[in-house]
């Protein structure tokens, strides 16, 4: 009880969201719960274990617990990653550090290694990333954008860079086109690895992943 109100533990709250709400909201909540140390993946599966076998939403809860990743920085990255899974593109690495001769450039949201050549960096664009606060003065906002431009210039010397906004992250078709423009295309089968459920040793997906006969992603 907090402030006279009955509340549920973070893990229970995430699982309740997965059972009753949208999968996107559940994944975003699960990512942040893990990132902030509010609960562990085992805590999520412990909550799932007490749900009756044929209860509504149980498959979705297992997927959420297995798919959650503490490396997601914000809800936009969580939504982007979920739609990448839906699109059947290769699973990207998260929060990869990039350096050049001047030192650390920064950590990128998503990264697909190239096959013997340049890879692809994926960046979800949000004002918070650039330190852009609406309450900042005009010069401070301009400086934040300039710093981000210099960062991107350094990144583009090493790999291709794809950027997208909330509008694209929330639209799988638009996100798919953005990624395809940089050579990241659907695979013939889904290759994402999800941690196993302690009880079933597998995590089933509530999504119907498409099967494509087209060319594989440029990423290995």
GROMACS .gro file of C-alpha atoms in nm:
model
  220
    1UNK     CA    1   0.000   0.000   0.000
    2UNK     CA    2   0.132   0.346  -0.097
    3UNK     CA    3  -0.041   0.664   0.010
    4UNK     CA    4  -0.340   0.465   0.122
    5UNK     CA    5  -0.374   0.293  -0.216
    6UNK     CA    6  -0.334  -0.076  -0.284
    7UNK     CA    7  -0.076  -0.133  -0.557
    8UNK     CA    8   0.067  -0.437  -0.732
    9UNK     CA    9   0.440  -0.518  -0.758
   10UNK     CA   10   0.611  -0.407  -1.082
   11UNK     CA   11   0.627  -0.761  -1.226
   12UNK     CA   12   0.257  -0.819  -1.160
   13UNK     CA   13   0.173  -0.482  -1.314
   14UNK     CA   14   0.367  -0.564  -1.633
   15UNK     CA   15   0.198  -0.903  -1.666
   16UNK     CA   16  -0.146  -0.750  -1.606
   17UNK     CA   17  -0.073  -0.502  -1.884
   18UNK     CA   18   0.027  -0.787  -2.114
   19UNK     CA   19  -0.297  -0.975  -2.040
   20UNK     CA   20  -0.536  -0.684  -2.078
   21UNK     CA   21  -0.363  -0.416  -2.286
   22UNK     CA   22  -0.175  -0.385  -2.612
   23UNK     CA   23   0.139  -0.584  -2.675
   24UNK     CA   24   0.328  -0.263  -2.756
   25UNK     CA   25   0.242  -0.112  -2.417
   26UNK     CA   26   0.332  -0.435  -2.239
   27UNK     CA   27   0.673  -0.463  -2.408
   28UNK     CA   28   0.754  -0.098  -2.335
   29UNK     CA   29   0.659  -0.144  -1.969
   30UNK     CA   30   0.856  -0.469  -1.941
   31UNK     CA   31   1.165  -0.313  -2.101
   32UNK     CA   32   1.162  -0.023  -1.857
   33UNK     CA   33   1.090  -0.244  -1.556
   34UNK     CA   34   1.402  -0.448  -1.638
   35UNK     CA   35   1.608  -0.142  -1.725
   36UNK     CA   36   1.525   0.036  -1.400
   37UNK     CA   37   1.578  -0.275  -1.190
   38UNK     CA   38   1.217  -0.282  -1.074
   39UNK     CA   39   1.199  -0.655  -1.136
   40UNK     CA   40   1.383  -0.936  -1.313
   41UNK     CA   41   1.280  -1.159  -1.602
   42UNK     CA   42   1.240  -1.443  -1.351
   43UNK     CA   43   0.997  -1.222  -1.155
   44UNK     CA   44   0.788  -1.182  -1.469
   45UNK     CA   45   0.779  -1.556  -1.531
   46UNK     CA   46   0.695  -1.617  -1.164
   47UNK     CA   47   0.385  -1.400  -1.208
   48UNK     CA   48   0.294  -1.588  -1.524
   49UNK     CA   49   0.326  -1.921  -1.341
   50UNK     CA   50   0.024  -1.845  -1.120
   51UNK     CA   51  -0.203  -1.759  -1.413
   52UNK     CA   52  -0.447  -2.045  -1.492
   53UNK     CA   53  -0.332  -2.250  -1.794
   54UNK     CA   54  -0.604  -2.142  -2.035
   55UNK     CA   55  -0.656  -1.788  -1.910
   56UNK     CA   56  -0.692  -1.512  -2.168
   57UNK     CA   57  -0.369  -1.341  -2.259
   58UNK     CA   58  -0.130  -1.600  -2.119
   59UNK     CA   59   0.052  -1.650  -2.449
   60UNK     CA   60   0.099  -1.274  -2.474
   61UNK     CA   61   0.244  -1.258  -2.122
   62UNK     CA   62   0.503  -1.525  -2.203
   63UNK     CA   63   0.608  -1.343  -2.517
   64UNK     CA   64   0.636  -1.014  -2.329
   65UNK     CA   65   0.852  -1.167  -2.056
   66UNK     CA   66   1.080  -1.334  -2.309
   67UNK     CA   67   1.101  -1.039  -2.547
   68UNK     CA   68   1.171  -0.773  -2.282
   69UNK     CA   69   1.517  -0.619  -2.298
   70UNK     CA   70   1.678  -0.392  -2.041
   71UNK     CA   71   1.886  -0.225  -2.313
   72UNK     CA   72   1.584  -0.040  -2.455
   73UNK     CA   73   1.623   0.324  -2.355
   74UNK     CA   74   1.265   0.438  -2.414
   75UNK     CA   75   0.923   0.344  -2.543
   76UNK     CA   76   1.009   0.443  -2.899
   77UNK     CA   77   1.294   0.193  -2.909
   78UNK     CA   78   1.068  -0.075  -2.758
   79UNK     CA   79   0.799  -0.014  -3.020
   80UNK     CA   80   1.056  -0.010  -3.301
   81UNK     CA   81   1.202  -0.341  -3.185
   82UNK     CA   82   0.860  -0.504  -3.162
   83UNK     CA   83   0.772  -0.397  -3.514
   84UNK     CA   84   1.110  -0.519  -3.640
   85UNK     CA   85   1.016  -0.859  -3.501
   86UNK     CA   86   0.677  -0.837  -3.672
   87UNK     CA   87   0.850  -0.746  -3.998
   88UNK     CA   88   1.074  -1.053  -3.978
   89UNK     CA   89   1.397  -0.861  -4.029
   90UNK     CA   90   1.719  -0.981  -3.869
   91UNK     CA   91   1.748  -0.916  -3.497
   92UNK     CA   92   1.967  -0.610  -3.434
   93UNK     CA   93   2.222  -0.559  -3.160
   94UNK     CA   94   2.123  -0.295  -2.906
   95UNK     CA   95   2.322  -0.006  -2.759
   96UNK     CA   96   2.644  -0.078  -2.947
   97UNK     CA   97   2.937   0.153  -2.871
   98UNK     CA   98   3.106   0.325  -3.166
   99UNK     CA   99   3.450   0.482  -3.160
  100UNK     CA  100   3.678   0.660  -3.401
  101UNK     CA  101   4.023   0.813  -3.375
  102UNK     CA  102   3.878   1.095  -3.164
  103UNK     CA  103   3.735   0.852  -2.910
  104UNK     CA  104   3.386   0.739  -2.819
  105UNK     CA  105   3.119   0.861  -3.061
  106UNK     CA  106   2.833   0.718  -2.859
  107UNK     CA  107   2.596   0.425  -2.827
  108UNK     CA  108   2.353   0.354  -3.110
  109UNK     CA  109   2.000   0.220  -3.063
  110UNK     CA  110   2.021  -0.064  -3.317
  111UNK     CA  111   2.297  -0.215  -3.525
  112UNK     CA  112   2.308  -0.474  -3.802
  113UNK     CA  113   2.652  -0.599  -3.901
  114UNK     CA  114   2.732  -0.598  -4.271
  115UNK     CA  115   2.862  -0.896  -4.459
  116UNK     CA  116   3.223  -0.796  -4.505
  117UNK     CA  117   3.131  -0.429  -4.550
  118UNK     CA  118   2.946  -0.143  -4.392
  119UNK     CA  119   2.676  -0.226  -4.145
  120UNK     CA  120   2.357  -0.036  -4.070
  121UNK     CA  121   2.295   0.180  -3.764
  122UNK     CA  122   1.932   0.236  -3.667
  123UNK     CA  123   1.838   0.538  -3.459
  124UNK     CA  124   1.497   0.619  -3.313
  125UNK     CA  125   1.469   0.998  -3.305
  126UNK     CA  126   1.327   1.159  -2.995
  127UNK     CA  127   1.386   1.508  -2.861
  128UNK     CA  128   1.506   1.369  -2.529
  129UNK     CA  129   1.795   1.193  -2.705
  130UNK     CA  130   1.929   1.526  -2.827
  131UNK     CA  131   1.880   1.697  -2.494
  132UNK     CA  132   1.615   1.915  -2.656
  133UNK     CA  133   1.380   2.049  -2.390
  134UNK     CA  134   1.101   2.281  -2.500
  135UNK     CA  135   1.191   2.504  -2.207
  136UNK     CA  136   1.546   2.553  -2.331
  137UNK     CA  137   1.640   2.871  -2.511
  138UNK     CA  138   1.676   2.886  -2.886
  139UNK     CA  139   2.056   2.880  -2.874
  140UNK     CA  140   2.062   2.576  -2.645
  141UNK     CA  141   1.832   2.387  -2.881
  142UNK     CA  142   2.048   2.483  -3.179
  143UNK     CA  143   2.360   2.365  -2.996
  144UNK     CA  144   2.198   2.030  -2.913
  145UNK     CA  145   2.104   1.976  -3.278
  146UNK     CA  146   2.455   2.076  -3.390
  147UNK     CA  147   2.613   1.825  -3.150
  148UNK     CA  148   2.386   1.554  -3.289
  149UNK     CA  149   2.479   1.644  -3.646
  150UNK     CA  150   2.850   1.612  -3.563
  151UNK     CA  151   2.781   1.277  -3.395
  152UNK     CA  152   2.596   1.149  -3.701
  153UNK     CA  153   2.868   1.272  -3.937
  154UNK     CA  154   3.118   1.062  -3.741
  155UNK     CA  155   2.888   0.758  -3.747
  156UNK     CA  156   2.828   0.783  -4.122
  157UNK     CA  157   3.201   0.753  -4.184
  158UNK     CA  158   3.184   0.398  -4.045
  159UNK     CA  159   2.837   0.267  -4.137
  160UNK     CA  160   2.506   0.358  -4.298
  161UNK     CA  161   2.259   0.535  -4.068
  162UNK     CA  162   1.881   0.494  -4.075
  163UNK     CA  163   1.669   0.732  -3.868
  164UNK     CA  164   1.300   0.733  -3.791
  165UNK     CA  165   1.048   0.912  -3.571
  166UNK     CA  166   0.748   0.807  -3.360
  167UNK     CA  167   0.525   0.818  -3.667
  168UNK     CA  168   0.743   0.563  -3.846
  169UNK     CA  169   0.811   0.348  -3.538
  170UNK     CA  170   0.437   0.303  -3.487
  171UNK     CA  171   0.369   0.205  -3.849
  172UNK     CA  172   0.525  -0.133  -3.944
  173UNK     CA  173   0.486  -0.065  -4.316
  174UNK     CA  174   0.667   0.269  -4.297
  175UNK     CA  175   0.936   0.125  -4.071
  176UNK     CA  176   0.979  -0.166  -4.311
  177UNK     CA  177   1.029   0.073  -4.603
  178UNK     CA  178   1.280   0.280  -4.407
  179UNK     CA  179   1.483  -0.028  -4.318
  180UNK     CA  180   1.459  -0.168  -4.672
  181UNK     CA  181   1.603   0.157  -4.808
  182UNK     CA  182   1.916   0.068  -4.609
  183UNK     CA  183   1.923  -0.297  -4.712
  184UNK     CA  184   1.747  -0.445  -4.408
  185UNK     CA  185   1.475  -0.664  -4.556
  186UNK     CA  186   1.250  -0.946  -4.429
  187UNK     CA  187   1.404  -1.288  -4.389
  188UNK     CA  188   1.243  -1.611  -4.509
  189UNK     CA  189   1.190  -1.713  -4.147
  190UNK     CA  190   1.208  -1.544  -3.812
  191UNK     CA  191   1.550  -1.586  -3.650
  192UNK     CA  192   1.504  -1.386  -3.330
  193UNK     CA  193   1.617  -1.561  -3.014
  194UNK     CA  194   1.393  -1.531  -2.707
  195UNK     CA  195   1.497  -1.652  -2.361
  196UNK     CA  196   1.310  -1.973  -2.270
  197UNK     CA  197   1.030  -1.980  -2.020
  198UNK     CA  198   1.146  -2.166  -1.705
  199UNK     CA  199   0.848  -2.398  -1.724
  200UNK     CA  200   0.812  -2.465  -2.094
  201UNK     CA  201   1.168  -2.409  -2.220
  202UNK     CA  202   1.021  -2.211  -2.509
  203UNK     CA  203   0.846  -1.883  -2.564
  204UNK     CA  204   0.564  -1.886  -2.817
  205UNK     CA  205   0.472  -1.573  -3.006
  206UNK     CA  206   0.125  -1.419  -3.012
  207UNK     CA  207   0.220  -1.261  -3.344
  208UNK     CA  208   0.173  -1.405  -3.687
  209UNK     CA  209   0.516  -1.347  -3.834
  210UNK     CA  210   0.501  -1.324  -4.214
  211UNK     CA  211   0.688  -1.567  -4.436
  212UNK     CA  212   0.876  -1.408  -4.722
  213UNK     CA  213   1.042  -1.559  -5.022
  214UNK     CA  214   1.235  -1.247  -5.110
  215UNK     CA  215   1.599  -1.172  -5.052
  216UNK     CA  216   1.739  -1.204  -4.703
  217UNK     CA  217   1.848  -0.905  -4.499
  218UNK     CA  218   2.191  -0.770  -4.566
  219UNK     CA  219   2.263  -0.829  -4.200
  220UNK     CA  220   2.389  -1.169  -4.095
   0.00000   0.00000   0.00000
